[in-house]
CSV table of C-alpha atoms in Angstrom, one decimal:
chain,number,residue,atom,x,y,z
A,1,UNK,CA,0.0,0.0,0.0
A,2,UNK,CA,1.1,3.4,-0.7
A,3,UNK,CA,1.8,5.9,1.8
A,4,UNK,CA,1.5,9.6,2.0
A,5,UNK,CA,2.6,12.6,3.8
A,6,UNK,CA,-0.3,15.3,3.1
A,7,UNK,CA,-0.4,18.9,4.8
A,8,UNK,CA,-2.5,22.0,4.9
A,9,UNK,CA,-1.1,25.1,6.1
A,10,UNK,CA,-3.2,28.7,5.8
A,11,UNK,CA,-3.2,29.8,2.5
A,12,UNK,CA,-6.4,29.8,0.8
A,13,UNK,CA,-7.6,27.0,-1.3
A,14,UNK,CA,-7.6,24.3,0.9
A,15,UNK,CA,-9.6,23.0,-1.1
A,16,UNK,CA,-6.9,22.0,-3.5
A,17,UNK,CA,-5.8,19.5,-0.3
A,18,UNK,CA,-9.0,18.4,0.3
A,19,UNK,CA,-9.7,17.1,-3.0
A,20,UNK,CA,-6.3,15.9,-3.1
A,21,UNK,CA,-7.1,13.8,0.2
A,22,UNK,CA,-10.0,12.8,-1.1
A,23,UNK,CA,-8.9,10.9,-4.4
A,24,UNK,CA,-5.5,9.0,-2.3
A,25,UNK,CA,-8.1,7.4,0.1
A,26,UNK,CA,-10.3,6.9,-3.1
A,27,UNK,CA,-7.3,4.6,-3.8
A,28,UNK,CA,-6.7,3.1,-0.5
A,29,UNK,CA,-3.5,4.7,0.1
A,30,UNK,CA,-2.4,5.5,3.7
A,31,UNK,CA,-2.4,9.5,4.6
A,32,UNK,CA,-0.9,11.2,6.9
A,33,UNK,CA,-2.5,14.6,7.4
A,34,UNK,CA,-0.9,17.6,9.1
A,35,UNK,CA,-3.1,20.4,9.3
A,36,UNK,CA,-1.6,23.7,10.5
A,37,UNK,CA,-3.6,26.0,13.1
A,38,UNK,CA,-4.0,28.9,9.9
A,39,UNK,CA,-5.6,25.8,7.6
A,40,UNK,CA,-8.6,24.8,10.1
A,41,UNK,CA,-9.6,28.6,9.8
A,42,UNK,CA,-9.0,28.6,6.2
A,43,UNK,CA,-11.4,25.0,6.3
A,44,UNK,CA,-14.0,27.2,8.5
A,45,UNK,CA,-13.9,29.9,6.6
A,46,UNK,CA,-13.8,28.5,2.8
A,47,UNK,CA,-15.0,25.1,3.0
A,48,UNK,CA,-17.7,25.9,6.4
A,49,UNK,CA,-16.0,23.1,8.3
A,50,UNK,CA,-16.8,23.1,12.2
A,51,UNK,CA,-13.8,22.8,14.3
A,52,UNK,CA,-16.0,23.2,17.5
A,53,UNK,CA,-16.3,19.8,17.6
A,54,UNK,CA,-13.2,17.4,18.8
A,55,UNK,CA,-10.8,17.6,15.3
A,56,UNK,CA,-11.0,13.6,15.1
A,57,UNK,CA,-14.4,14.2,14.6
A,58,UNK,CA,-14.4,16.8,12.1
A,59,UNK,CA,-11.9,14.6,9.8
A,60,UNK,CA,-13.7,10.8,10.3
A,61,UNK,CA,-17.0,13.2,8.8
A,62,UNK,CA,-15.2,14.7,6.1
A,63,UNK,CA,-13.1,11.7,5.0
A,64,UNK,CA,-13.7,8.4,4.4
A,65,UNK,CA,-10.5,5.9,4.0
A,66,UNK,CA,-7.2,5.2,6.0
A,67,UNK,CA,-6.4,8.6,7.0
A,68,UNK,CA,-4.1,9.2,10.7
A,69,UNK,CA,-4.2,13.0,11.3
A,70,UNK,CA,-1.3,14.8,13.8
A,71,UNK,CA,-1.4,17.6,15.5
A,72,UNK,CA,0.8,20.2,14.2
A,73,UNK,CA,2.5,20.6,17.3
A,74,UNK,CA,3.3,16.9,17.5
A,75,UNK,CA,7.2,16.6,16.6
A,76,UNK,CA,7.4,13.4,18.2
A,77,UNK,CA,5.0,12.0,16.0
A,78,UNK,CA,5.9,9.2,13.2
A,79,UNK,CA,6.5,11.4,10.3
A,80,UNK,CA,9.1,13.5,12.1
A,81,UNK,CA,11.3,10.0,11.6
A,82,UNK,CA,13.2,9.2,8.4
A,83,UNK,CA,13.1,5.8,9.6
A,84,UNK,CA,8.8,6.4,9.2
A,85,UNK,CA,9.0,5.1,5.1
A,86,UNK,CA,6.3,7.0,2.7
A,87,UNK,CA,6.3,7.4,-0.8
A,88,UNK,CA,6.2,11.3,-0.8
A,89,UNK,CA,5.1,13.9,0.9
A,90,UNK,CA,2.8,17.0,-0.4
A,91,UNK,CA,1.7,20.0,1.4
A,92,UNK,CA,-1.2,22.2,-0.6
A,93,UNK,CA,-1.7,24.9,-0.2
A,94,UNK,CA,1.5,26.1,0.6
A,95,UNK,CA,2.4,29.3,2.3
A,96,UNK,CA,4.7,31.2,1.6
A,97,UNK,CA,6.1,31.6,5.3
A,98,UNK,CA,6.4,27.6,5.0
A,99,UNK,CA,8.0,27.5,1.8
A,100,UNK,CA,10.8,29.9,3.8
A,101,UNK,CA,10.8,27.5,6.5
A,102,UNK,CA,11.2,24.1,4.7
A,103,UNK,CA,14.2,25.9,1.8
A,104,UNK,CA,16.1,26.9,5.2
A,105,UNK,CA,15.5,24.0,7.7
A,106,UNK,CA,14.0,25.6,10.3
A,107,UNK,CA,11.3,22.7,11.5
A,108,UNK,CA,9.4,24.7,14.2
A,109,UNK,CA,6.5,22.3,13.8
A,110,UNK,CA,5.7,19.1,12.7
A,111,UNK,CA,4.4,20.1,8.9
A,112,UNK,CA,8.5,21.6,8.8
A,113,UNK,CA,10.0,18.7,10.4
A,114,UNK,CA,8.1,16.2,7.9
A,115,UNK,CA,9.5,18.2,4.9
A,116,UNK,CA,12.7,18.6,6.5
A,117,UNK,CA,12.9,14.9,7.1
A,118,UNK,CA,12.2,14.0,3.0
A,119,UNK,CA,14.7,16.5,2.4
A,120,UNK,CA,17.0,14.5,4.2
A,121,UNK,CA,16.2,11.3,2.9
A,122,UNK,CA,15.9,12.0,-0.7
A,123,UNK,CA,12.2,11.5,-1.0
A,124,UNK,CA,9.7,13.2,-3.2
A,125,UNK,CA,8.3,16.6,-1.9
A,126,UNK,CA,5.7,18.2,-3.9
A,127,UNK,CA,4.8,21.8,-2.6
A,128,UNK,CA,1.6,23.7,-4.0
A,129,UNK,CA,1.7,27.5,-3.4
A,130,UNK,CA,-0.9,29.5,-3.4
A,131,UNK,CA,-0.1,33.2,-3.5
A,132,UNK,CA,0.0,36.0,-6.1
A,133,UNK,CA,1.9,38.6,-6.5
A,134,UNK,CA,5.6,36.9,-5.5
A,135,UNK,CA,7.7,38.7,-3.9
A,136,UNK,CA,11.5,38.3,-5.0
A,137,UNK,CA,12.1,36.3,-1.9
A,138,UNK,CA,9.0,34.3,-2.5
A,139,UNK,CA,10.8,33.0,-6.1
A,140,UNK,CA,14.3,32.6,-4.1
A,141,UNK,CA,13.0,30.6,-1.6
A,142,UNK,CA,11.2,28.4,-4.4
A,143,UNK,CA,14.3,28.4,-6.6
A,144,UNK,CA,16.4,27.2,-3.2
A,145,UNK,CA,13.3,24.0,-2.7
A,146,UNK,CA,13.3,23.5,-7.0
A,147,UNK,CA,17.7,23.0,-7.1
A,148,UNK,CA,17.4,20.9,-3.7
A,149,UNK,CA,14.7,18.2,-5.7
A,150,UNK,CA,11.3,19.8,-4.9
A,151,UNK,CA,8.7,19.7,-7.2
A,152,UNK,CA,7.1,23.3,-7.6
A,153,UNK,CA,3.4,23.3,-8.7
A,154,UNK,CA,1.4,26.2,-8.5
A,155,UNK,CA,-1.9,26.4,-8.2
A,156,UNK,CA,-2.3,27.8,-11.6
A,157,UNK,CA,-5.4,25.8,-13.0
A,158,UNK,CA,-5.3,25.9,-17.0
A,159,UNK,CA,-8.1,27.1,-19.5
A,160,UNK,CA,-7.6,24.8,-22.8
A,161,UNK,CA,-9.6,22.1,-20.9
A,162,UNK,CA,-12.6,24.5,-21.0
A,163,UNK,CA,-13.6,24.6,-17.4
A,164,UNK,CA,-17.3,25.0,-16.5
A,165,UNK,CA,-17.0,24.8,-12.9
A,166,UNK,CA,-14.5,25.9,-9.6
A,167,UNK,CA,-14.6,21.6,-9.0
A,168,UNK,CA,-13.2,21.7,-13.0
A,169,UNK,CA,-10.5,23.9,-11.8
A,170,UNK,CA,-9.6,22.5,-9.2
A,171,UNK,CA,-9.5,18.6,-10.2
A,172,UNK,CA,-7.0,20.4,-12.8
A,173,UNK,CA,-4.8,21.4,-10.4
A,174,UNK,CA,-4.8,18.4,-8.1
A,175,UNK,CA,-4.5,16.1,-11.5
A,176,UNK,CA,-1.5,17.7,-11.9
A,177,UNK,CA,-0.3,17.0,-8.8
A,178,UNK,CA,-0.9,13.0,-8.6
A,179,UNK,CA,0.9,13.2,-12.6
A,180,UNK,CA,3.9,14.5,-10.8
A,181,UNK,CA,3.0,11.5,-8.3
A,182,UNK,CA,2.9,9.1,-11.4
A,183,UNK,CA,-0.7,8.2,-9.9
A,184,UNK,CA,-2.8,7.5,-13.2
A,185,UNK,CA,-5.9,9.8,-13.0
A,186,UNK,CA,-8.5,11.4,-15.3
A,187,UNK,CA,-9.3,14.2,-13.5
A,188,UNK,CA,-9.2,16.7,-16.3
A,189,UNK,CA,-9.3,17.0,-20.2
A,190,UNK,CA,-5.7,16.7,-21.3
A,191,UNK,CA,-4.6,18.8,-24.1
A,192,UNK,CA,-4.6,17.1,-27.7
């Protein structure tokens, strides 16, 4: 069984990760979820998930599957170990602030430790930001994660598909992400 690392931090379009979560347990794969403090109010605030009930709760209701989800503050937790083996690990959205954490090693939480971790161990870290305008450090610190291995997708969905819907969008988007996986998928029209 495949196993991945998946983590939300607070830029918007969680839903990107969502949907992402959504097809890997589709597939029976194993997730790990990290979900930063910033990403449950982005899930309140675009998706109307209620974190005022206890967070296992929230996440047994919203996915179905083999999902184990950590608490950000959690650095003792299984993914903070290279010896923990996944296939990859992906964190969308991606903030900016974490992109700068994970190109300079700082792991202050569990989400940076993970990254830091398949860094380390040569593994496949995908990264999804979601930001506009970049900043000159923004494209440095992306440049610094895209020489070390990364793989840099932003959340730029494409128009020669001729999208109809937001879910059009962003299956777009996420079917790019599970190509760079080399997870088969039909999420959106490819180009001919």
């Amino acid at each position: 069984m495949k196993r991945y690392v998946v983590a939300f931090t607070g830029a918007s379009g969680v839903i990107y990760g969502v949907r992402l979560v959504e097809e890997l347990l589709e597939r029976d794969y194993e997730v790990h979820l990290i979900v930063s403090d910033p990403a449950k109010i982005v899930l309140t605030q675009e998706m109307g998930w209620d974190f005022t009930e206890p967070e296992e709760e929230v996440f047994k209701k919203h996915f179905k599957g083999n999902l184990r989800v950590y608490d950000n503050a959690d650095i003792a937790a299984p993914v903070a170990s290279g010896s923990f083996l996944i296939d990859g690990m992906i964190v969308i959205p991606c903030t900016m602030s974490t992109i700068s954490s994970i190109a300079h090693g700082t792991s202050k939480n569990l989400l940076e430790r993970a990254a830091d971790v398949i860094l380390k161990e040569r593994r496949q870290l995908i990264i999804v930001p979601r930001e506009t305008p970049l900043s000159t450090v923004h494209l440095r610190n992306m440049l610094i994660l895209s020489e070390m291995g990364v793989h840099v997708i932003p959340a730029m969905p494409a128009f020669y598909h001729f999208p109809k819907t937001i879910d059009d969008m962003v299956n777009f988007v996420v079917g790019k992400v599970l190509d760079a996986m080399r997870i088969p998928n039909e999420l959106y029209n490819r180009y001919n």
